[in-house]
XYZ file of C-alpha atoms in Angstrom:
715
model
C 0.000 0.000 0.000
C 1.365 3.437 -0.883
C 2.105 6.034 1.773
C -0.780 8.304 0.722
C -3.137 5.359 1.001
C -1.809 4.507 4.458
C -2.330 8.078 5.662
C -5.794 8.160 4.122
C -6.730 5.000 6.002
C -5.259 6.394 9.242
C -7.110 9.664 8.963
C -10.417 7.838 8.583
C -10.100 6.386 12.105
C -12.790 7.764 14.368
C -12.415 8.770 17.979
C -14.223 6.020 19.922
C -14.944 8.115 22.992
C -16.827 10.896 21.203
C -20.603 10.444 21.304
C -22.461 11.443 18.168
C -24.370 14.145 19.992
C -21.196 16.197 20.363
C -21.010 16.734 16.608
C -23.554 19.494 16.774
C -23.885 22.807 14.980
C -21.114 25.296 14.220
C -19.144 26.897 17.006
C -20.891 30.251 16.597
C -24.047 28.709 18.065
C -22.359 27.759 21.339
C -23.770 29.844 24.164
C -21.790 28.560 27.141
C -19.796 31.425 28.687
C -16.768 30.520 30.766
C -16.182 32.605 33.849
C -13.055 34.690 33.928
C -13.422 36.570 30.663
C -12.724 40.282 30.921
C -15.591 42.760 30.872
C -13.491 45.341 29.060
C -14.702 46.586 25.719
C -13.028 45.153 22.642
C -11.322 48.449 21.921
C -7.860 48.615 23.450
C -7.720 44.893 24.165
C -5.054 42.376 23.186
C -5.689 41.385 19.575
C -5.404 37.794 18.345
C -5.544 37.253 14.597
C -4.888 34.478 12.116
C -2.203 35.026 9.468
C -0.718 32.815 6.782
C 1.972 31.440 9.085
C -0.302 30.920 12.081
C -1.963 32.865 14.848
C -0.432 36.164 15.916
C -1.000 38.053 19.157
C -0.629 41.792 19.616
C 0.452 42.062 23.250
C 0.188 45.860 23.336
C -3.469 45.895 24.342
C -5.277 45.079 27.556
C -7.153 41.874 28.313
C -7.215 39.590 25.257
C -10.311 39.015 23.147
C -10.983 35.297 23.628
C -14.295 34.315 22.000
C -13.449 30.623 21.842
C -11.819 30.322 25.262
C -14.884 32.057 26.698
C -16.904 28.970 25.745
C -14.566 26.567 27.555
C -15.183 25.883 31.229
C -13.808 22.352 31.324
C -12.071 19.970 28.895
C -15.384 18.344 27.938
C -16.244 21.568 26.120
C -13.257 21.059 23.803
C -14.259 17.664 22.445
C -16.154 18.891 19.384
C -13.477 21.337 18.233
C -11.648 20.778 14.970
C -7.924 21.363 14.433
C -8.368 24.978 13.324
C -10.499 25.679 16.382
C -7.906 24.051 18.638
C -5.201 26.223 17.087
C -7.278 29.322 17.805
C -7.912 28.087 21.340
C -4.174 27.645 21.865
C -3.534 31.221 20.744
C -6.187 32.511 23.134
C -4.807 30.464 26.033
C -1.331 31.809 25.309
C -2.617 35.380 25.356
C -4.508 34.683 28.572
C -1.373 33.327 30.261
C 0.668 36.406 29.329
C -2.124 38.739 30.439
C -2.549 36.926 33.766
C 1.114 36.476 34.695
C 1.843 40.087 33.736
C -0.433 41.088 36.624
C 0.521 38.430 39.168
C 4.067 37.310 38.389
C 4.920 33.624 38.386
C 6.237 30.988 35.998
C 5.711 32.262 32.475
C 7.791 30.645 29.752
C 7.296 27.029 30.824
C 3.540 27.383 30.468
C 3.840 29.226 27.142
C 5.977 26.419 25.756
C 3.354 23.721 26.328
C 0.167 25.526 25.284
C -0.392 23.362 22.189
C 0.504 20.234 24.154
C -1.967 21.172 26.904
C -4.765 21.819 24.424
C -4.092 18.572 22.552
C -3.957 16.471 25.723
C -7.237 17.808 27.067
C -8.889 17.463 23.655
C -7.918 13.814 23.202
C -7.954 12.411 26.727
C -10.944 12.271 29.050
C -9.715 14.037 32.137
C -10.136 13.737 35.049
C -10.827 10.004 34.497
C -7.710 9.893 32.358
C -4.793 11.095 34.482
C -2.399 13.805 33.335
C 0.615 14.279 35.609
C 2.699 17.416 35.126
C 6.286 16.985 36.244
C 7.496 19.887 38.428
C 4.244 21.654 37.563
C 5.346 25.188 36.747
C 4.125 24.579 33.174
C 0.545 23.907 34.287
C -0.981 27.410 34.009
C -2.718 26.537 30.727
C -3.944 23.324 32.323
C -5.478 25.319 35.178
C -7.167 27.731 32.751
C -8.812 24.851 30.872
C -9.923 22.967 33.985
C -12.349 25.364 35.623
C -9.918 27.776 37.253
C -9.676 30.590 34.734
C -11.683 32.982 36.891
C -9.226 32.465 39.756
C -5.988 32.829 37.797
C -5.569 36.382 39.121
C -5.066 34.808 42.574
C -2.312 32.416 41.558
C 0.513 32.170 44.112
C -1.279 34.675 46.363
C -2.553 34.113 49.879
C -5.655 31.873 49.763
C -5.409 31.793 45.956
C -4.501 29.152 43.400
C -1.232 27.313 43.911
C 1.558 27.841 41.410
C 1.842 24.079 40.961
C -0.661 21.226 40.536
C -2.335 20.468 43.838
C -4.627 17.518 44.422
C -6.932 19.230 46.883
C -7.349 22.206 44.531
C -8.872 20.314 41.609
C -9.771 16.771 40.602
C -7.943 17.512 37.347
C -4.642 17.738 39.246
C -3.900 14.038 39.346
C -0.688 14.392 41.325
C 0.829 17.240 43.317
C 4.180 18.563 42.183
C 6.794 21.214 42.762
C 9.915 19.086 42.808
C 11.301 17.485 39.685
C 11.309 14.065 38.028
C 8.458 12.409 39.932
C 5.855 12.130 37.164
C 6.869 8.799 35.631
C 7.075 7.063 39.004
C 3.675 8.452 40.018
C 2.192 7.640 36.619
C 3.454 4.085 36.747
C 1.947 3.655 40.196
C -1.390 4.929 38.877
C -1.182 2.642 35.843
C -0.458 -0.443 37.929
C -3.175 0.538 40.396
C -5.610 0.912 37.497
C -4.713 -2.556 36.238
C -5.133 -4.134 39.662
C -8.564 -2.526 40.011
C -9.656 -3.599 36.531
C -10.029 -0.085 35.138
C -9.130 1.054 31.625
C -8.356 4.771 31.895
C -5.219 6.323 30.405
C -2.291 7.695 32.373
C -0.072 10.397 30.862
C 3.137 11.677 32.483
C 4.494 14.949 31.044
C 8.176 15.418 31.851
C 10.723 17.938 30.578
C 14.208 17.243 29.310
C 15.593 19.015 32.370
C 13.712 16.673 34.683
C 15.080 13.763 32.684
C 18.522 14.495 34.149
C 17.385 13.052 37.494
C 17.990 9.417 38.311
C 14.425 8.848 39.492
C 13.125 9.328 35.957
C 15.361 6.515 34.685
C 14.554 4.279 37.636
C 10.871 4.736 36.805
C 11.330 4.082 33.073
C 13.357 0.960 33.812
C 10.608 -0.334 36.099
C 7.907 0.675 33.593
C 9.618 -1.390 30.904
C 9.646 -4.396 33.221
C 6.050 -4.068 34.468
C 4.779 -3.381 30.917
C 1.671 -1.497 32.049
C -0.010 0.911 29.678
C 1.604 4.279 30.385
C 2.144 7.269 28.121
C 5.229 9.385 28.831
C 5.451 12.720 27.010
C 9.032 13.985 26.941
C 8.864 17.757 26.502
C 12.244 18.623 25.005
C 12.750 22.405 24.989
C 16.567 22.355 24.822
C 16.880 24.228 28.085
C 18.807 21.449 29.788
C 21.006 18.992 27.898
C 20.120 15.384 28.459
C 22.882 13.174 29.871
C 23.060 10.823 26.904
C 24.370 11.681 23.452
C 21.549 9.708 21.886
C 19.090 12.462 22.717
C 21.222 15.500 21.973
C 20.002 17.911 19.346
C 16.844 16.405 17.832
C 15.578 18.824 15.204
C 12.022 20.054 15.179
C 10.121 18.144 12.465
C 9.072 20.449 9.672
C 7.179 19.997 6.437
C 4.766 17.376 5.131
C 7.272 14.511 5.216
C 7.996 14.941 8.913
C 4.286 15.075 9.657
C 3.723 11.932 7.628
C 6.482 10.042 9.390
C 5.278 10.939 12.854
C 1.758 9.838 11.930
C 3.117 6.597 10.499
C 5.073 5.837 13.658
C 1.948 6.310 15.738
C -0.108 4.058 13.489
C -1.902 1.227 15.310
C -1.202 -1.008 12.352
C 2.520 -0.348 12.657
C 2.354 -1.197 16.352
C 0.183 -4.285 15.781
C 2.536 -5.525 13.071
C 5.477 -5.041 15.389
C 3.808 -6.962 18.237
C 2.665 -9.722 15.891
C 6.178 -10.107 14.522
C 7.637 -10.345 18.012
C 5.003 -12.882 19.065
C 5.710 -15.046 16.033
C 9.475 -14.947 16.411
C 9.207 -15.744 20.124
C 7.579 -19.025 19.075
C 10.382 -19.724 16.604
C 13.186 -19.022 19.051
C 15.037 -16.344 20.982
C 17.656 -15.756 18.286
C 15.005 -15.040 15.655
C 13.168 -12.807 18.134
C 16.298 -10.762 18.743
C 16.888 -10.374 14.993
C 13.309 -9.244 14.419
C 13.514 -6.810 17.326
C 16.705 -5.290 15.962
C 15.223 -4.945 12.480
C 12.223 -3.164 13.977
C 14.421 -1.000 16.188
C 16.706 0.184 13.433
C 13.896 0.580 10.909
C 12.139 2.907 13.335
C 15.473 4.567 14.119
C 15.714 5.633 10.479
C 12.270 7.165 10.755
C 12.873 9.000 13.987
C 16.019 9.607 16.008
C 18.876 7.589 17.392
C 17.457 8.270 20.845
C 14.791 5.654 20.235
C 17.321 2.881 20.818
C 18.031 4.184 24.319
C 14.385 4.226 25.346
C 13.770 0.876 23.680
C 16.516 -0.610 25.841
C 14.535 0.550 28.871
C 11.427 -1.124 27.476
C 9.514 1.929 26.237
C 8.099 2.193 22.739
C 9.542 5.405 21.328
C 7.740 7.870 19.041
C 9.350 11.061 17.836
C 10.678 13.630 17.710
C 7.406 15.452 17.160
C 6.788 19.185 16.691
C 5.272 20.140 20.036
C 3.681 23.258 18.564
C 1.847 21.427 15.764
C -1.576 20.632 17.179
C -2.537 18.516 14.167
C 0.435 16.197 14.726
C -0.064 16.080 18.501
C -3.759 15.258 18.265
C -3.135 12.574 15.628
C -0.415 10.887 17.661
C -2.303 11.025 20.955
C -5.406 9.573 19.292
C -3.436 6.729 17.730
C -1.513 5.954 20.911
C -4.713 6.074 22.939
C -6.308 3.496 20.665
C -3.341 1.103 20.659
C -4.544 -2.380 21.595
C -1.125 -3.715 22.564
C -0.089 -3.056 26.176
C 3.083 -1.403 27.343
C 4.698 1.952 28.084
C 5.076 4.491 25.273
C 7.365 7.536 25.187
C 6.402 10.393 22.876
C 9.291 12.778 22.351
C 8.059 16.272 21.508
C 10.203 19.307 20.734
C 9.006 22.679 22.026
C 10.325 26.183 22.516
C 10.222 27.669 25.996
C 8.382 30.994 25.928
C 6.850 30.185 22.538
C 4.665 32.882 21.044
C 5.750 35.730 23.310
C 8.691 37.569 21.685
C 10.177 39.050 24.911
C 10.341 35.553 26.439
C 11.783 34.028 23.283
C 14.509 36.685 23.245
C 15.383 36.668 26.966
C 18.413 34.736 28.162
C 16.361 32.977 30.832
C 13.288 32.847 28.574
C 11.464 34.702 31.362
C 11.154 31.494 33.356
C 10.117 33.101 36.637
C 8.943 36.699 36.540
C 7.501 39.448 38.680
C 4.774 41.705 37.299
C 5.670 43.018 33.846
C 4.479 45.118 30.922
C 2.975 42.679 28.361
C 3.829 44.949 25.436
C 7.562 44.983 26.199
C 8.205 42.230 28.717
C 9.891 44.721 31.033
C 9.542 43.508 34.591
C 8.556 45.821 37.416
C 11.302 44.724 39.751
C 11.306 46.546 43.048
C 14.416 48.500 43.953
C 15.994 47.441 47.216
C 18.834 49.017 49.149
C 20.203 45.545 49.818
C 20.988 42.485 47.713
C 19.383 39.092 48.141
C 20.900 36.639 50.600
C 21.650 34.463 47.577
C 23.799 37.182 46.008
C 25.612 37.871 49.270
C 26.410 34.174 49.513
C 27.740 34.096 45.948
C 29.895 37.208 46.367
C 31.331 35.889 49.619
C 32.114 32.496 48.114
C 33.878 34.182 45.200
C 36.102 36.042 47.663
C 36.947 32.794 49.445
C 37.715 31.110 46.116
C 39.995 33.950 45.074
C 42.071 33.279 48.179
C 41.898 29.471 48.031
C 42.209 27.634 44.716
C 40.879 24.411 46.260
C 37.379 25.824 46.687
C 34.903 24.467 44.139
C 31.124 24.832 43.829
C 28.394 22.368 42.872
C 24.719 22.926 42.121
C 21.878 20.825 40.727
C 20.647 22.753 37.661
C 20.067 25.835 39.811
C 22.877 28.204 38.863
C 20.620 31.240 38.940
C 18.615 30.149 41.956
C 21.691 29.477 44.094
C 23.723 32.430 42.831
C 26.440 30.151 41.512
C 26.024 31.615 38.047
C 28.128 34.484 39.402
C 30.707 32.011 40.685
C 30.691 30.165 37.364
C 31.407 33.347 35.448
C 34.409 34.035 37.671
C 35.638 30.435 37.935
C 34.190 28.432 35.025
C 36.466 25.455 35.660
C 35.611 25.256 39.345
C 31.810 25.311 39.130
C 29.839 22.163 38.335
C 26.206 21.930 37.252
C 25.264 18.269 37.646
C 21.692 18.633 36.400
C 18.627 17.903 38.488
C 20.498 15.228 40.392
C 20.828 16.099 44.064
C 21.905 12.605 45.071
C 24.731 12.688 42.576
C 25.631 16.270 43.548
C 26.197 15.267 47.185
C 28.297 12.177 46.458
C 30.181 13.995 43.688
C 31.070 16.653 46.265
C 32.153 13.892 48.651
C 34.474 12.515 45.990
C 35.983 15.951 45.447
C 36.562 16.230 49.192
C 38.522 12.960 49.277
C 41.016 14.532 46.856
C 41.675 17.497 49.121
C 39.383 19.982 47.402
C 36.928 22.152 49.333
C 33.486 21.629 47.803
C 30.549 23.947 48.498
C 27.346 22.133 47.546
C 24.645 24.784 47.075
C 21.169 23.244 47.093
C 17.810 24.578 48.240
C 16.839 23.289 51.673
C 13.794 21.439 50.346
C 15.730 20.003 47.385
C 18.513 18.651 49.591
C 15.885 16.337 51.052
C 16.218 14.410 47.776
C 19.860 13.645 48.530
C 19.635 12.966 52.252
C 20.891 9.380 52.230
C 24.022 10.590 50.465
C 24.466 13.318 53.089
C 24.354 10.645 55.802
C 26.134 7.727 54.180
C 28.595 9.330 51.786
C 29.470 12.527 53.660
C 28.762 12.509 57.378
C 29.592 8.863 58.062
C 32.975 9.322 56.414
C 33.446 12.736 58.028
C 34.229 14.322 54.678
C 34.463 18.137 54.672
C 31.659 18.949 52.268
C 30.040 22.338 52.875
C 26.281 22.547 52.302
C 24.842 25.980 51.501
C 21.092 25.599 51.989
C 19.220 28.428 50.309
C 15.459 29.073 50.687
C 15.521 28.065 54.352
C 12.247 28.622 56.136
C 9.064 29.978 54.558
C 9.354 30.945 50.889
C 6.201 32.894 50.083
C 4.511 32.258 46.745
C 6.260 28.960 46.007
C 4.504 27.406 48.976
C 5.046 24.155 50.870
C 6.859 22.289 48.081
C 9.764 24.728 48.371
C 9.520 25.572 52.064
C 12.792 24.849 53.877
C 11.231 23.608 57.089
C 13.192 20.476 57.914
C 16.907 21.068 57.270
C 17.887 21.985 60.840
C 16.199 18.838 62.099
C 17.653 16.482 59.507
C 21.157 17.962 59.554
C 21.613 18.557 63.290
C 20.875 14.914 64.129
C 24.012 13.796 62.248
C 26.982 13.107 64.560
C 29.706 14.869 62.575
C 27.820 17.812 61.060
C 28.444 21.453 62.024
C 25.112 23.279 61.704
C 24.981 27.090 61.421
C 22.459 29.794 60.552
C 23.181 33.513 60.042
C 20.986 36.218 61.523
C 21.796 38.678 58.713
C 23.831 39.019 55.522
C 27.059 39.947 57.314
C 26.793 36.827 59.453
C 26.204 34.831 56.274
C 29.524 36.014 54.888
C 31.271 35.066 58.113
C 29.706 31.618 57.953
C 30.874 31.113 54.375
C 34.377 31.861 55.649
C 33.819 29.557 58.627
C 32.720 26.686 56.394
C 35.754 27.201 54.189
C 37.979 26.951 57.259
C 36.362 23.772 58.596
C 38.340 21.037 56.890
C 38.012 18.063 59.209
C 34.254 17.381 59.049
C 31.138 18.355 57.091
C 29.313 21.615 57.741
C 26.191 23.400 56.624
C 24.542 26.788 56.858
C 21.025 27.878 55.959
C 19.808 31.246 54.739
C 16.403 32.569 53.719
C 14.815 33.753 50.533
C 14.660 37.518 50.186
C 16.920 40.488 50.737
C 19.348 41.331 53.490
C 18.411 43.555 56.406
C 21.049 46.204 55.825
C 23.757 44.908 58.147
C 27.270 46.377 57.993
C 29.172 44.107 55.641
C 32.746 42.891 56.064
C 35.386 44.608 53.954
C 35.309 43.474 50.305
C 32.636 40.878 51.126
C 35.334 38.725 52.740
C 34.038 37.101 55.898
C 36.016 36.280 59.042
C 35.784 32.697 60.362
C 33.725 32.396 63.531
C 34.644 30.335 66.556
C 32.750 27.111 65.997
C 29.967 26.525 68.502
C 29.854 30.036 69.927
C 26.841 32.377 69.905
C 26.562 36.023 70.882
C 24.378 38.289 72.997
C 22.807 41.146 71.051
C 20.739 42.757 73.813
C 21.144 42.460 77.594
C 18.131 42.120 79.872
C 17.243 40.470 83.156
C 13.902 38.679 83.164
C 13.323 37.091 79.745
C 15.859 35.533 77.391
C 14.887 35.082 73.746
C 17.320 32.865 71.861
C 16.905 33.223 68.108
C 18.329 30.939 65.482
C 19.051 32.225 61.999
C 16.923 34.855 60.318
C 14.382 34.730 63.166
C 16.812 36.762 65.269
C 15.401 39.830 63.496
C 11.898 39.045 64.765
C 13.351 38.485 68.241
C 14.982 41.922 68.229
C 11.697 43.549 67.182
C 9.857 41.705 69.939
C 12.404 42.798 72.552
C 12.031 46.423 71.514
C 8.252 46.157 71.710
C 8.423 44.486 75.126
C 10.011 47.646 76.501
C 6.528 49.161 76.260
C 5.443 46.605 78.868
C 8.528 47.225 81.044
C 9.804 43.705 80.444
C 13.610 43.495 80.421
C 14.693 41.163 77.640
C 17.932 39.521 76.571
C 18.285 38.574 72.911
C 20.772 35.890 71.910
C 21.941 35.074 68.389
C 22.708 31.361 68.720
C 24.625 31.124 65.421
C 25.188 27.381 65.906
C 22.714 24.604 66.489
C 25.487 22.035 66.503
C 27.750 22.213 68.354
C 25.519 24.148 70.724
C 27.048 26.970 72.750
C 26.539 25.156 76.058
C 28.146 27.866 78.163
C 25.941 30.606 76.737
C 22.735 28.575 76.995
C 23.582 27.567 80.558
C 24.244 31.204 81.483
C 20.993 32.631 80.131
C 19.024 29.743 81.638
C 20.415 30.488 85.088
C 20.101 34.265 84.868
C 16.539 34.525 83.510
C 13.096 33.494 84.643
C 11.925 32.714 81.105
C 13.812 31.263 78.134
C 12.225 31.168 74.676
C 13.839 29.700 71.567
C 12.629 30.915 68.174
C 13.372 29.326 64.794
C 11.844 29.162 61.343
C 11.938 25.395 61.167
C 10.084 22.274 62.203
C 9.952 20.594 65.575
C 13.109 18.638 66.295
C 15.439 21.466 65.367
C 17.284 24.092 67.386
C 14.702 24.302 70.177
C 14.780 20.559 70.658
C 18.570 20.590 70.970
C 18.386 23.374 73.568
C 15.705 21.528 75.546
C 17.712 18.297 75.428
C 20.810 20.057 76.713
C 18.913 21.824 79.512
C 17.307 18.580 80.656
C 20.635 16.727 80.720
C 22.267 19.622 82.580
C 19.505 19.643 85.199
C 18.489 23.195 84.378
C 14.839 22.239 83.949
C 14.634 20.924 87.501
C 14.121 24.405 88.982
C 11.788 27.230 88.109
C 12.887 28.022 84.539
C 10.003 28.489 82.121
C 11.064 27.130 78.706
C 9.153 27.510 75.459
C 10.162 26.610 71.917
C 8.586 28.529 69.041
C 8.806 26.577 65.784
C 6.839 26.167 62.570
C 3.506 24.454 63.269
C 3.183 20.745 62.586
C 1.472 21.319 59.253
C 2.374 22.645 55.840
C 1.961 26.407 55.377
C 0.195 27.257 52.120
C 1.652 29.691 49.594
C 1.087 33.390 50.092
C 2.753 36.677 50.941
C 5.717 36.238 53.323
C 4.090 38.339 56.058
C 0.879 36.316 55.769
C 2.844 33.089 56.057
C 4.698 34.336 59.124
C 1.385 35.222 60.742
C -0.059 31.820 59.851
C 2.993 30.151 61.374
C 2.704 32.165 64.582
C 6.323 33.323 64.440
C 6.026 37.094 63.987
C 7.375 39.540 66.553
C 3.770 39.983 67.691
C 3.513 36.281 68.494
C 6.804 36.355 70.377
C 5.550 39.306 72.457
C 2.294 37.511 73.184
C 4.162 34.389 74.299
C 6.281 36.438 76.702
C 3.255 38.289 78.093
C 1.458 35.010 78.707
C 4.464 33.559 80.544
C 4.799 36.608 82.811
C 1.153 36.299 83.801
C -0.402 39.011 81.643
C -2.742 36.983 79.380
C -5.209 39.787 78.642
C -2.444 42.007 77.348
C -1.188 39.077 75.308
C -4.589 38.809 73.639
C -4.649 42.523 72.888
C -1.126 42.512 71.572
C -1.018 43.936 68.052
C 1.491 45.328 65.625
C 1.254 48.902 66.886
C 1.840 48.027 70.521
C 3.619 44.718 70.369
């Protein structure tokens, strides 16, 4: 049969899940109005128009005109749309994303890059019965718009608003919560196996980016998927932002032209798949040698049609299709429909090629593709970044580490695909041969740093507090057990505002301070951070770590040339002398303690404020002194139970200092996850503001009514 005949036969296949009643009248007769459309007049609004080379958006106007999107409340409303309608819908969704994020800030380019993919997935698959799992999740804004949340998009990442990532308790369409990377295939495989055990027949789709594919968990999941052979669809979204670790997947070109479209449709053909399975079944009966020959013939024949990367995925047991143009809705819909109707079981990987920031020129032109943005002007892409008199803690860390590295050639830096987030992009520019981006591979980053330490180098492993959780076994087994001097710089410690609980650094003090050989520090301000960078560089006989928060410094006097002075390990300091109450702060919470002490002067309560500096080793002499000299001792930290306060309480109990009249309280993050929101709102929700510290003190000194009345103006 000729190729045209094959394609003709393929295109005649009907979609089995579409009832006849959905093929009703033209779109102009639809009267359903989705909530969330702007009430502005058409004049002065963002214009979307069709041209010869596709849909174009004029971003200079206000809210976009979205006549088709206005008819879509949920994915079911997309089922009757043809390809041209879906292309228009994609353009309107793209305009809506730009318009929304311009007002709220958030993750922009990731969502823009998967608009066509999102539209195609929700058109073909029957969500929420069919599961779509978005890896990481910052690309899910279009998904939220199409699944009943358009009217709430203006609240995204705000207090009590929509989460910036998929969240199971937010919508039944969010099949799996995300925020961290490389979990989608594992979760999808679990759902697929669970479906099979329960006798269901729904589809499971895991959408994962090429960056997330650098993590070992993705390969562990694919290896297991190939063995279990459950029906699972993996969509590899390749946007060239992070190089994959194998040469077999480097540089796949975007398919263009009629031939590429024909080949991708042929590869997705059920008949091609059925023929392949039939051939394997027959040769298995003949013998293993014949089966291997047939498999190789199939593998290399398909390799000529697609990319050399197919052989890699085939070795893992996944049927490979691609590369496919991820911005061609016709191709995407055709492939998803064919894969969905495949009768033969097994995992399938569809490799699509997309462009991050697609369709929005400022994002396409930006070096970072406008990945994460604050509010911006849609017409220019210029972000309305606030001007601060201080730098971020991240930048202070980077500048300080550069100064240490200038003085010591053995200092090297490691990060896990977070050069910008950790500030090590500055270090890399200064020392390109001494900075290592290992990809989204925290486990490898930790053990790689341990290996560097065995050779006498001084590795600084910069990983977000919540991301280091992914490499904790390596911290214990490969670093601490062997007492290797790896230095962990844990950014985003404590509450992180709009990113919410997935990125909240709540547990690092607890999980690091329980390790026998670890030195655990936390700076109270940016100057202290620089001193702790210098301290970590000087500690060369055991591992060490220091945490620091998201946000800007407090305006502390900085050391000369950003070069810190090593601190005496295990020694804190007294910042304010009092007589009745001692407040011992750990890390950034020292600032709240100082505010509380100032406010307590209004109540004539004499307060001592201590900057602990170290959780381990604890400054036993200082803690013993303040416990003996004060009636009340309160510890304050922006971390979970089991951290600094627990170490202080344990020491006091062993030292017998709790046997007398000392009143001890530990103020920590509550035993629940704090939802995303403004930093001040989160601090209030956690009960760790200066007001809460004042109220705790007033309660302990027997003034409960004043504690209740305590407010920001008086307390």
